[in-house]
Structure formats: C-alpha cells, structure tokens
mmCIF file of C-alpha atoms in Angstrom:
data_model
loop_
_atom_site.group_PDB
_atom_site.id
_atom_site.type_symbol
_atom_site.label_atom_id
_atom_site.label_comp_id
_atom_site.label_asym_id
_atom_site.label_seq_id
_atom_site.Cartn_x
_atom_site.Cartn_y
_atom_site.Cartn_z
ATOM 1 C CA MET A 1 16.514 6.829 -3.364
ATOM 2 C CA THR A 2 19.926 6.989 -2.010
ATOM 3 C CA GLY A 3 22.188 5.765 -0.002
ATOM 4 C CA THR A 4 23.832 9.070 1.285
ATOM 5 C CA ILE A 5 22.357 9.238 5.308
ATOM 6 C CA GLN A 6 22.106 12.253 6.932
ATOM 7 C CA GLU A 7 19.934 11.625 10.155
ATOM 8 C CA ALA A 8 19.375 7.849 10.620
ATOM 9 C CA MET A 9 15.660 7.578 11.153
ATOM 10 C CA ARG A 10 13.066 5.025 11.752
ATOM 11 C CA GLY A 11 9.771 4.333 11.173
ATOM 12 C CA PHE A 12 7.213 2.058 13.904
ATOM 13 C CA ALA A 13 4.436 0.991 12.277
ATOM 14 C CA VAL A 14 0.715 -0.642 13.443
ATOM 15 C CA GLY A 15 -1.184 -2.241 10.812
ATOM 16 C CA LEU A 16 -4.746 -3.187 10.297
ATOM 17 C CA THR A 17 -7.392 -5.520 8.146
ATOM 18 C CA HIS A 18 -11.066 -6.473 8.270
ATOM 19 C CA VAL A 19 -13.043 -8.709 5.506
ATOM 20 C CA GLY A 20 -15.879 -5.739 5.370
ATOM 21 C CA CYS A 21 -19.178 -6.014 4.972
ATOM 22 C CA VAL A 22 -20.091 -7.493 2.077
ATOM 23 C CA ARG A 23 -16.882 -9.590 1.220
ATOM 24 C CA GLU A 24 -17.173 -13.502 2.207
ATOM 25 C CA GLU A 25 -13.033 -13.815 1.700
ATOM 26 C CA ASN A 26 -9.863 -11.366 2.769
ATOM 27 C CA GLN A 27 -7.786 -11.040 -0.163
ATOM 28 C CA ASP A 28 -5.933 -8.321 1.708
ATOM 29 C CA ALA A 29 -2.338 -8.841 2.867
ATOM 30 C CA TYR A 30 -0.008 -6.312 4.691
ATOM 31 C CA PHE A 31 4.025 -6.825 5.930
ATOM 32 C CA ILE A 32 5.350 -5.141 7.862
ATOM 33 C CA ASP A 33 8.738 -5.325 9.505
ATOM 34 C CA GLU A 34 10.200 -2.077 11.535
ATOM 35 C CA ALA A 35 14.270 -3.599 11.159
ATOM 36 C CA LYS A 36 14.993 -3.319 7.900
ATOM 37 C CA GLY A 37 12.427 -0.277 6.825
ATOM 38 C CA VAL A 38 9.993 -2.405 4.523
ATOM 39 C CA PHE A 39 5.822 -1.848 4.927
ATOM 40 C CA ALA A 40 3.288 -2.539 2.305
ATOM 41 C CA VAL A 41 -0.191 -3.126 1.480
ATOM 42 C CA MET A 42 -1.749 -6.074 -0.826
ATOM 43 C CA ASP A 43 -5.202 -6.516 -1.959
ATOM 44 C CA GLY A 44 -5.394 -9.767 -3.635
ATOM 45 C CA ALA A 45 -7.860 -10.365 -7.072
ATOM 46 C CA GLY A 46 -8.973 -14.138 -7.861
ATOM 47 C CA GLY A 47 -11.320 -16.579 -7.471
ATOM 48 C CA LEU A 48 -11.580 -18.674 -4.834
ATOM 49 C CA ASN A 49 -8.407 -18.362 -2.754
ATOM 50 C CA GLY A 50 -6.698 -16.838 -6.512
ATOM 51 C CA GLY A 51 -6.769 -13.419 -4.045
ATOM 52 C CA ALA A 52 -5.388 -14.665 -0.736
ATOM 53 C CA MET A 53 -2.446 -16.960 -2.359
ATOM 54 C CA ALA A 54 -1.689 -13.704 -4.826
ATOM 55 C CA SER A 55 -1.405 -11.145 -1.628
ATOM 56 C CA ASP A 56 0.389 -13.640 0.642
ATOM 57 C CA LEU A 57 2.656 -15.298 -1.651
ATOM 58 C CA VAL A 58 4.125 -11.753 -2.167
ATOM 59 C CA LYS A 59 3.886 -11.403 1.846
ATOM 60 C CA LYS A 60 6.328 -14.540 1.730
ATOM 61 C CA ALA A 61 9.067 -13.604 -0.876
ATOM 62 C CA LEU A 62 9.135 -10.136 1.057
ATOM 63 C CA CYS A 63 9.339 -12.072 4.371
ATOM 64 C CA THR A 64 12.674 -13.591 2.759
ATOM 65 C CA ILE A 65 15.067 -9.629 2.513
ATOM 66 C CA SER A 66 17.302 -10.280 4.540
ATOM 67 C CA SER A 67 19.136 -6.337 6.722
ATOM 68 C CA PRO A 68 20.046 -3.988 3.892
ATOM 69 C CA ARG A 69 23.266 -2.785 3.255
ATOM 70 C CA SER A 70 22.463 0.482 1.626
ATOM 71 C CA ALA A 71 19.353 2.190 0.656
ATOM 72 C CA VAL A 72 20.057 1.033 -3.478
ATOM 73 C CA ASP A 73 20.526 -2.484 -1.434
ATOM 74 C CA LEU A 74 17.401 -1.966 0.031
ATOM 75 C CA LEU A 75 15.399 -1.319 -3.308
ATOM 76 C CA GLU A 76 17.146 -3.724 -5.720
ATOM 77 C CA GLN A 77 16.223 -6.631 -2.627
ATOM 78 C CA PHE A 78 12.771 -5.717 -2.649
ATOM 79 C CA GLU A 79 12.488 -5.070 -6.044
ATOM 80 C CA THR A 80 13.743 -8.797 -6.824
ATOM 81 C CA ARG A 81 11.162 -10.191 -4.602
ATOM 82 C CA VAL A 82 8.334 -9.311 -5.868
ATOM 83 C CA VAL A 83 9.522 -10.339 -9.701
ATOM 84 C CA ALA A 84 9.614 -13.694 -7.711
ATOM 85 C CA ALA A 85 6.824 -13.583 -6.366
ATOM 86 C CA LYS A 86 4.794 -12.346 -9.975
ATOM 87 C CA ASP A 87 6.802 -15.897 -10.770
ATOM 88 C CA ARG A 88 5.107 -17.794 -8.694
ATOM 89 C CA ILE A 89 2.029 -16.555 -8.574
ATOM 90 C CA GLU A 90 1.706 -17.300 -12.994
ATOM 91 C CA THR A 91 2.488 -20.602 -11.590
ATOM 92 C CA ALA A 92 -0.268 -20.667 -9.454
ATOM 93 C CA ALA A 93 -3.243 -19.460 -11.099
ATOM 94 C CA LYS A 94 -1.611 -22.594 -14.039
ATOM 95 C CA THR A 95 -1.640 -24.977 -11.408
ATOM 96 C CA VAL A 96 -3.785 -23.920 -8.274
ATOM 97 C CA ASN A 97 -6.313 -21.849 -9.077
ATOM 98 C CA ASP A 98 -7.252 -21.840 -12.520
ATOM 99 C CA GLY A 99 -7.585 -19.487 -13.834
ATOM 100 C CA PRO A 100 -6.572 -15.141 -13.006
ATOM 101 C CA MET A 101 -5.502 -14.012 -10.211
ATOM 102 C CA GLY A 102 -2.993 -10.743 -8.993
ATOM 103 C CA THR A 103 -2.542 -8.744 -5.956
ATOM 104 C CA THR A 104 -1.680 -5.350 -6.071
ATOM 105 C CA ILE A 105 1.138 -3.827 -3.503
ATOM 106 C CA ALA A 106 1.990 -0.201 -2.361
ATOM 107 C CA ALA A 107 4.892 0.087 -0.747
ATOM 108 C CA LEU A 108 7.567 2.057 1.486
ATOM 109 C CA LEU A 109 10.643 1.817 1.981
ATOM 110 C CA THR A 110 13.273 3.586 4.642
ATOM 111 C CA TYR A 111 16.386 3.787 4.988
ATOM 112 C CA GLY A 112 18.132 5.998 6.746
ATOM 113 C CA ALA A 113 16.636 9.790 6.189
ATOM 114 C CA ASN A 114 15.862 8.635 3.290
ATOM 115 C CA PHE A 115 12.403 6.680 1.574
ATOM 116 C CA ALA A 116 11.137 5.366 -1.444
ATOM 117 C CA CYS A 117 6.911 4.285 -2.353
ATOM 118 C CA LEU A 118 6.779 1.642 -5.070
ATOM 119 C CA TRP A 119 3.207 0.351 -6.508
ATOM 120 C CA ALA A 120 1.169 -1.570 -8.531
ATOM 121 C CA GLY A 121 -2.242 -0.986 -9.005
ATOM 122 C CA ASP A 122 -4.608 1.680 -7.409
ATOM 123 C CA SER A 123 -3.220 0.734 -3.271
ATOM 124 C CA ARG A 124 -2.257 3.517 -1.907
ATOM 125 C CA VAL A 125 0.800 5.629 -0.104
ATOM 126 C CA TYR A 126 -0.207 8.877 1.891
ATOM 127 C CA ARG A 127 1.516 11.390 3.163
ATOM 128 C CA TYR A 128 0.616 13.257 6.325
ATOM 129 C CA ARG A 129 3.862 16.043 6.409
ATOM 130 C CA ASN A 130 3.144 19.681 8.482
ATOM 131 C CA ARG A 131 -0.376 19.235 8.582
ATOM 132 C CA GLN A 132 -0.642 18.569 4.972
ATOM 133 C CA LEU A 133 -2.379 15.014 3.166
ATOM 134 C CA GLU A 134 -0.046 14.317 0.123
ATOM 135 C CA GLN A 135 -1.022 11.300 -1.815
ATOM 136 C CA LEU A 136 2.117 9.955 -2.881
ATOM 137 C CA THR A 137 1.134 7.215 -5.678
ATOM 138 C CA THR A 138 -1.054 7.105 -8.417
ATOM 139 C CA ASP A 139 -3.801 4.934 -9.249
ATOM 140 C CA HIS A 140 -2.901 2.476 -11.572
ATOM 141 C CA THR A 141 -6.622 2.839 -13.488
ATOM 142 C CA GLU A 142 -8.823 2.409 -15.697
ATOM 143 C CA VAL A 143 -10.834 5.631 -14.332
ATOM 144 C CA GLN A 144 -7.195 7.579 -13.811
ATOM 145 C CA GLU A 145 -6.807 7.581 -16.958
ATOM 146 C CA LEU A 146 -9.141 8.881 -18.452
ATOM 147 C CA VAL A 147 -8.806 12.223 -15.231
ATOM 148 C CA ASP A 148 -5.471 11.760 -16.388
ATOM 149 C CA ARG A 149 -6.739 12.912 -20.001
ATOM 150 C CA ASN A 150 -9.548 14.749 -18.203
ATOM 151 C CA VAL A 151 -11.987 13.221 -20.266
ATOM 152 C CA LEU A 152 -13.565 12.753 -16.361
ATOM 153 C CA SER A 153 -14.372 14.755 -14.136
ATOM 154 C CA LYS A 154 -12.850 13.556 -10.001
ATOM 155 C CA GLU A 155 -16.095 13.621 -9.495
ATOM 156 C CA GLU A 156 -17.933 11.782 -12.216
ATOM 157 C CA ALA A 157 -15.162 9.217 -11.733
ATOM 158 C CA LYS A 158 -16.754 8.292 -8.439
ATOM 159 C CA THR A 159 -19.368 6.957 -10.505
ATOM 160 C CA PHE A 160 -17.608 5.833 -13.306
ATOM 161 C CA ALA A 161 -18.663 1.310 -13.944
ATOM 162 C CA ARG A 162 -14.881 0.181 -14.265
ATOM 163 C CA ARG A 163 -13.284 3.052 -11.916
ATOM 164 C CA HIS A 164 -11.963 -0.874 -9.549
ATOM 165 C CA VAL A 165 -9.973 -1.294 -13.467
ATOM 166 C CA ILE A 166 -6.573 -1.668 -12.665
ATOM 167 C CA THR A 167 -4.495 -1.921 -15.631
ATOM 168 C CA ARG A 168 -1.265 -2.802 -13.132
ATOM 169 C CA ALA A 169 -0.848 -5.762 -10.900
ATOM 170 C CA ILE A 170 1.370 -8.196 -10.267
ATOM 171 C CA GLY A 171 0.628 -11.273 -11.833
ATOM 172 C CA SER A 172 -2.935 -11.241 -13.699
ATOM 173 C CA GLY A 173 -1.910 -11.731 -17.297
ATOM 174 C CA LEU A 174 -0.300 -7.934 -16.653
ATOM 175 C CA GLU A 175 2.428 -6.980 -17.769
ATOM 176 C CA LEU A 176 4.703 -6.019 -13.990
ATOM 177 C CA ALA A 177 5.516 -2.324 -13.793
ATOM 178 C CA LEU A 178 6.462 -0.582 -10.437
ATOM 179 C CA ASP A 179 6.222 3.218 -10.588
ATOM 180 C CA VAL A 180 8.233 4.903 -7.973
ATOM 181 C CA VAL A 181 8.512 8.455 -5.840
ATOM 182 C CA SER A 182 11.602 8.863 -3.408
ATOM 183 C CA GLY A 183 12.284 11.812 -1.096
ATOM 184 C CA ASN A 184 14.047 12.371 2.001
ATOM 185 C CA LEU A 185 12.028 11.754 5.360
ATOM 186 C CA GLN A 186 11.088 14.143 8.742
ATOM 187 C CA ARG A 187 11.354 13.334 11.904
ATOM 188 C CA GLY A 188 7.318 13.080 12.735
ATOM 189 C CA ASP A 189 5.878 11.884 9.155
ATOM 190 C CA ARG A 190 3.298 9.463 9.444
ATOM 191 C CA PHE A 191 2.877 7.873 6.209
ATOM 192 C CA LEU A 192 -1.003 6.012 5.542
ATOM 193 C CA LEU A 193 -0.710 2.463 3.287
ATOM 194 C CA CYS A 194 -4.088 1.659 2.339
ATOM 195 C CA SER A 195 -5.982 -0.721 0.225
ATOM 196 C CA ASP A 196 -8.791 0.422 -2.683
ATOM 197 C CA GLY A 197 -11.347 -0.972 0.497
ATOM 198 C CA LEU A 198 -10.305 2.788 2.512
ATOM 199 C CA THR A 199 -11.122 5.058 -0.216
ATOM 200 C CA GLY A 200 -13.383 3.730 -1.932
ATOM 201 C CA HIS A 201 -15.442 4.772 1.218
ATOM 202 C CA LEU A 202 -13.938 8.026 2.887
ATOM 203 C CA ASP A 203 -12.561 11.262 1.074
ATOM 204 C CA ASP A 204 -8.968 12.403 1.270
ATOM 205 C CA ALA A 205 -9.972 15.394 3.692
ATOM 206 C CA VAL A 206 -12.089 12.440 6.255
ATOM 207 C CA ILE A 207 -8.684 10.470 6.612
ATOM 208 C CA GLN A 208 -5.981 13.546 6.914
ATOM 209 C CA SER A 209 -8.437 14.319 10.126
ATOM 210 C CA PHE A 210 -7.357 10.114 12.039
ATOM 211 C CA LEU A 211 -4.083 10.740 11.273
ATOM 212 C CA ALA A 212 -4.121 14.785 12.386
ATOM 213 C CA ASN A 213 -5.581 13.732 15.497
ATOM 214 C CA ALA A 214 -4.798 10.624 16.905
ATOM 215 C CA ALA A 215 -1.819 7.583 18.155
ATOM 216 C CA PRO A 216 -1.296 4.680 15.536
ATOM 217 C CA ASN A 217 -3.467 1.957 16.944
ATOM 218 C CA ALA A 218 -6.509 5.420 17.447
ATOM 219 C CA SER A 219 -6.252 6.621 14.559
ATOM 220 C CA ALA A 220 -6.013 1.964 12.125
ATOM 221 C CA GLN A 221 -9.400 1.845 14.290
ATOM 222 C CA GLY A 222 -10.780 5.185 13.012
ATOM 223 C CA LEU A 223 -9.694 4.912 9.648
ATOM 224 C CA VAL A 224 -11.446 0.237 8.807
ATOM 225 C CA LYS A 225 -13.807 1.831 11.517
ATOM 226 C CA GLY A 226 -14.998 4.363 9.046
ATOM 227 C CA ALA A 227 -14.525 2.303 6.004
ATOM 228 C CA LEU A 228 -17.264 0.096 7.327
ATOM 229 C CA ASP A 229 -19.834 2.446 8.673
ATOM 230 C CA GLY A 230 -19.325 3.779 4.792
ATOM 231 C CA GLY A 231 -20.596 0.514 3.631
ATOM 232 C CA GLY A 232 -17.904 -2.070 4.150
ATOM 233 C CA SER A 233 -17.809 -2.910 -0.011
ATOM 234 C CA ASP A 234 -14.717 -4.188 0.250
ATOM 235 C CA ASN A 235 -11.812 -5.394 2.212
ATOM 236 C CA VAL A 236 -9.868 -2.966 3.757
ATOM 237 C CA THR A 237 -6.565 -2.616 5.144
ATOM 238 C CA VAL A 238 -4.483 -0.030 6.833
ATOM 239 C CA VAL A 239 -0.890 0.863 7.104
ATOM 240 C CA ILE A 240 -0.062 4.187 9.608
ATOM 241 C CA VAL A 241 3.960 4.171 9.403
ATOM 242 C CA ASP A 242 5.363 6.334 12.154
ATOM 243 C CA ILE A 243 9.026 7.567 11.247
ATOM 244 C CA ASP A 244 10.580 8.335 14.119
ATOM 245 C CA SER A 245 8.083 8.714 17.262
ATOM 246 C CA ALA A 246 8.984 7.368 20.532
ATOM 247 C CA ALA A 247 7.495 4.540 21.266
ATOM 248 C CA SER A 248 7.096 1.815 18.315
ATOM 249 C CA GLY A 249 2.877 1.316 18.868
ATOM 250 C CA GLU A 250 2.042 -1.957 19.977
ATOM 251 C CA GLY A 251 2.300 -3.688 16.774
ATOM 252 C CA VAL A 252 0.243 -5.192 14.171
ATOM 253 C CA THR A 253 -3.459 -6.282 14.461
ATOM 254 C CA ARG A 254 -5.281 -9.233 12.260
ATOM 255 C CA ILE A 255 -9.057 -9.005 12.761
#
C-alpha cells in the first residue's frame, strides 16, 4: 500500500450480521468508516460473552483511527490499534472472562487509489473484479496448512474434524501476526469481507453469483440468507465495499 495518489477513489459499504440458527450469542462484529477508508470483520471466540467482548474491543479500537494523512499513516494507525486491542483482550481474559478469549480480523484499508488487506484467522476478504472472484486472504487454520502441504485435498478439508481450529488471532494466547496484501483500486471493484459463518455454507461460485447480480444491500442480504438456509451453524457477518460507486447505499444494518 503506497502513499502515491493516482485517482482518488472511495469505498461505500453495507454490513450485515446475524446470530445464525444454532448459536445463542452473536460474537461477530464489523466496522465501517467510509470517510477514513477502514472496513473490518471480526469473529470472536471465548467463554460466556468472551468472544463478543474480544470482537467489540477491536471495533472500539478501530473507532479511534483519525483521518489519515497518507496510506502509510493509515496502515500504521490500524496496526497500532490492533496491538492495543490485543493488550486489552488479554487483560480482559485474565480479569473479566477468566479464560482464553480472542478474535479473528479481516480488514480492508483504502487510501487514494490504493488498498491493503490485513488479516489474522479465518475471516476472509474477496475481491470481485471484471466478473472474476478472487480470495485475497489465506485462512490461518490447521486445515489450510495441511492443504498447503498437500496432506489433505480441498474436498477432504471440508469435512476435516479440526477445520475450524485457527492458528492466528488477536488474543487467545496466540502471537499476533497480521498478513498483508496490497494493490491498486479500480473503479467498479467490489470487496467482500466475511466471517467463516458464511464460507462454511457457501462456496465461491455461489458467493460470486450474489456479488455479481445485485446492489450491495441485496447482495449482503442474499449472502446471509444463503448461509442461514444452509444451516446457519455459526454467526454470519458480511461487509460489502463498492469502490467509487454512485451512491453510498443505505449504511450499516445489524439484525
């Protein structure tokens, strides 16, 4: 993510989260700040209220990001807030929750004509461009490591008993390490940020069909409904970001 501004672009976003059909508590959270170019999805994990607290602590930390002076400034502010959130989560785990707690994160930062994706865990960022869907993130999970080493096929991974075990997170006693990918924005790009409650039920072809054929709010609602119709075994959260769209959509929605 460079500081060079070619043609300033802006992301307009909608977000939607649902507790699902099985869980009693929604431990997911999302964050949208169109003016500052910060978008994120967090999927918390922990004991009673622990996961929800962890994801909310990250969300509150992101709220303190100030208007960036450059792409580098935005990236540095984001990373500083995530580190601060990790410290607060670990303190809360000891004093409030009395057990491990943490959260994944999948974030999109935009500045000028540039973007960066940062993530830890198995929440994902996709980009839909020129009728092609591309997963920009790689899951930090035990099962993904086995797939990468050719121990398991992608089909075997779908039913692997430990497929939900993550290897990176903010908190949960895991070392904080964010992966980063960056590039240039194009007018018409559509990004999807989501928790694994979506990708656990919908494959990429179905996700692409929703992103290709509807306005942002309708796409978000269709994706969440698809996950619920597939069983809704987990909380499900989506954020859709359209680059340089004509209107900002209808804002964020929580159900």
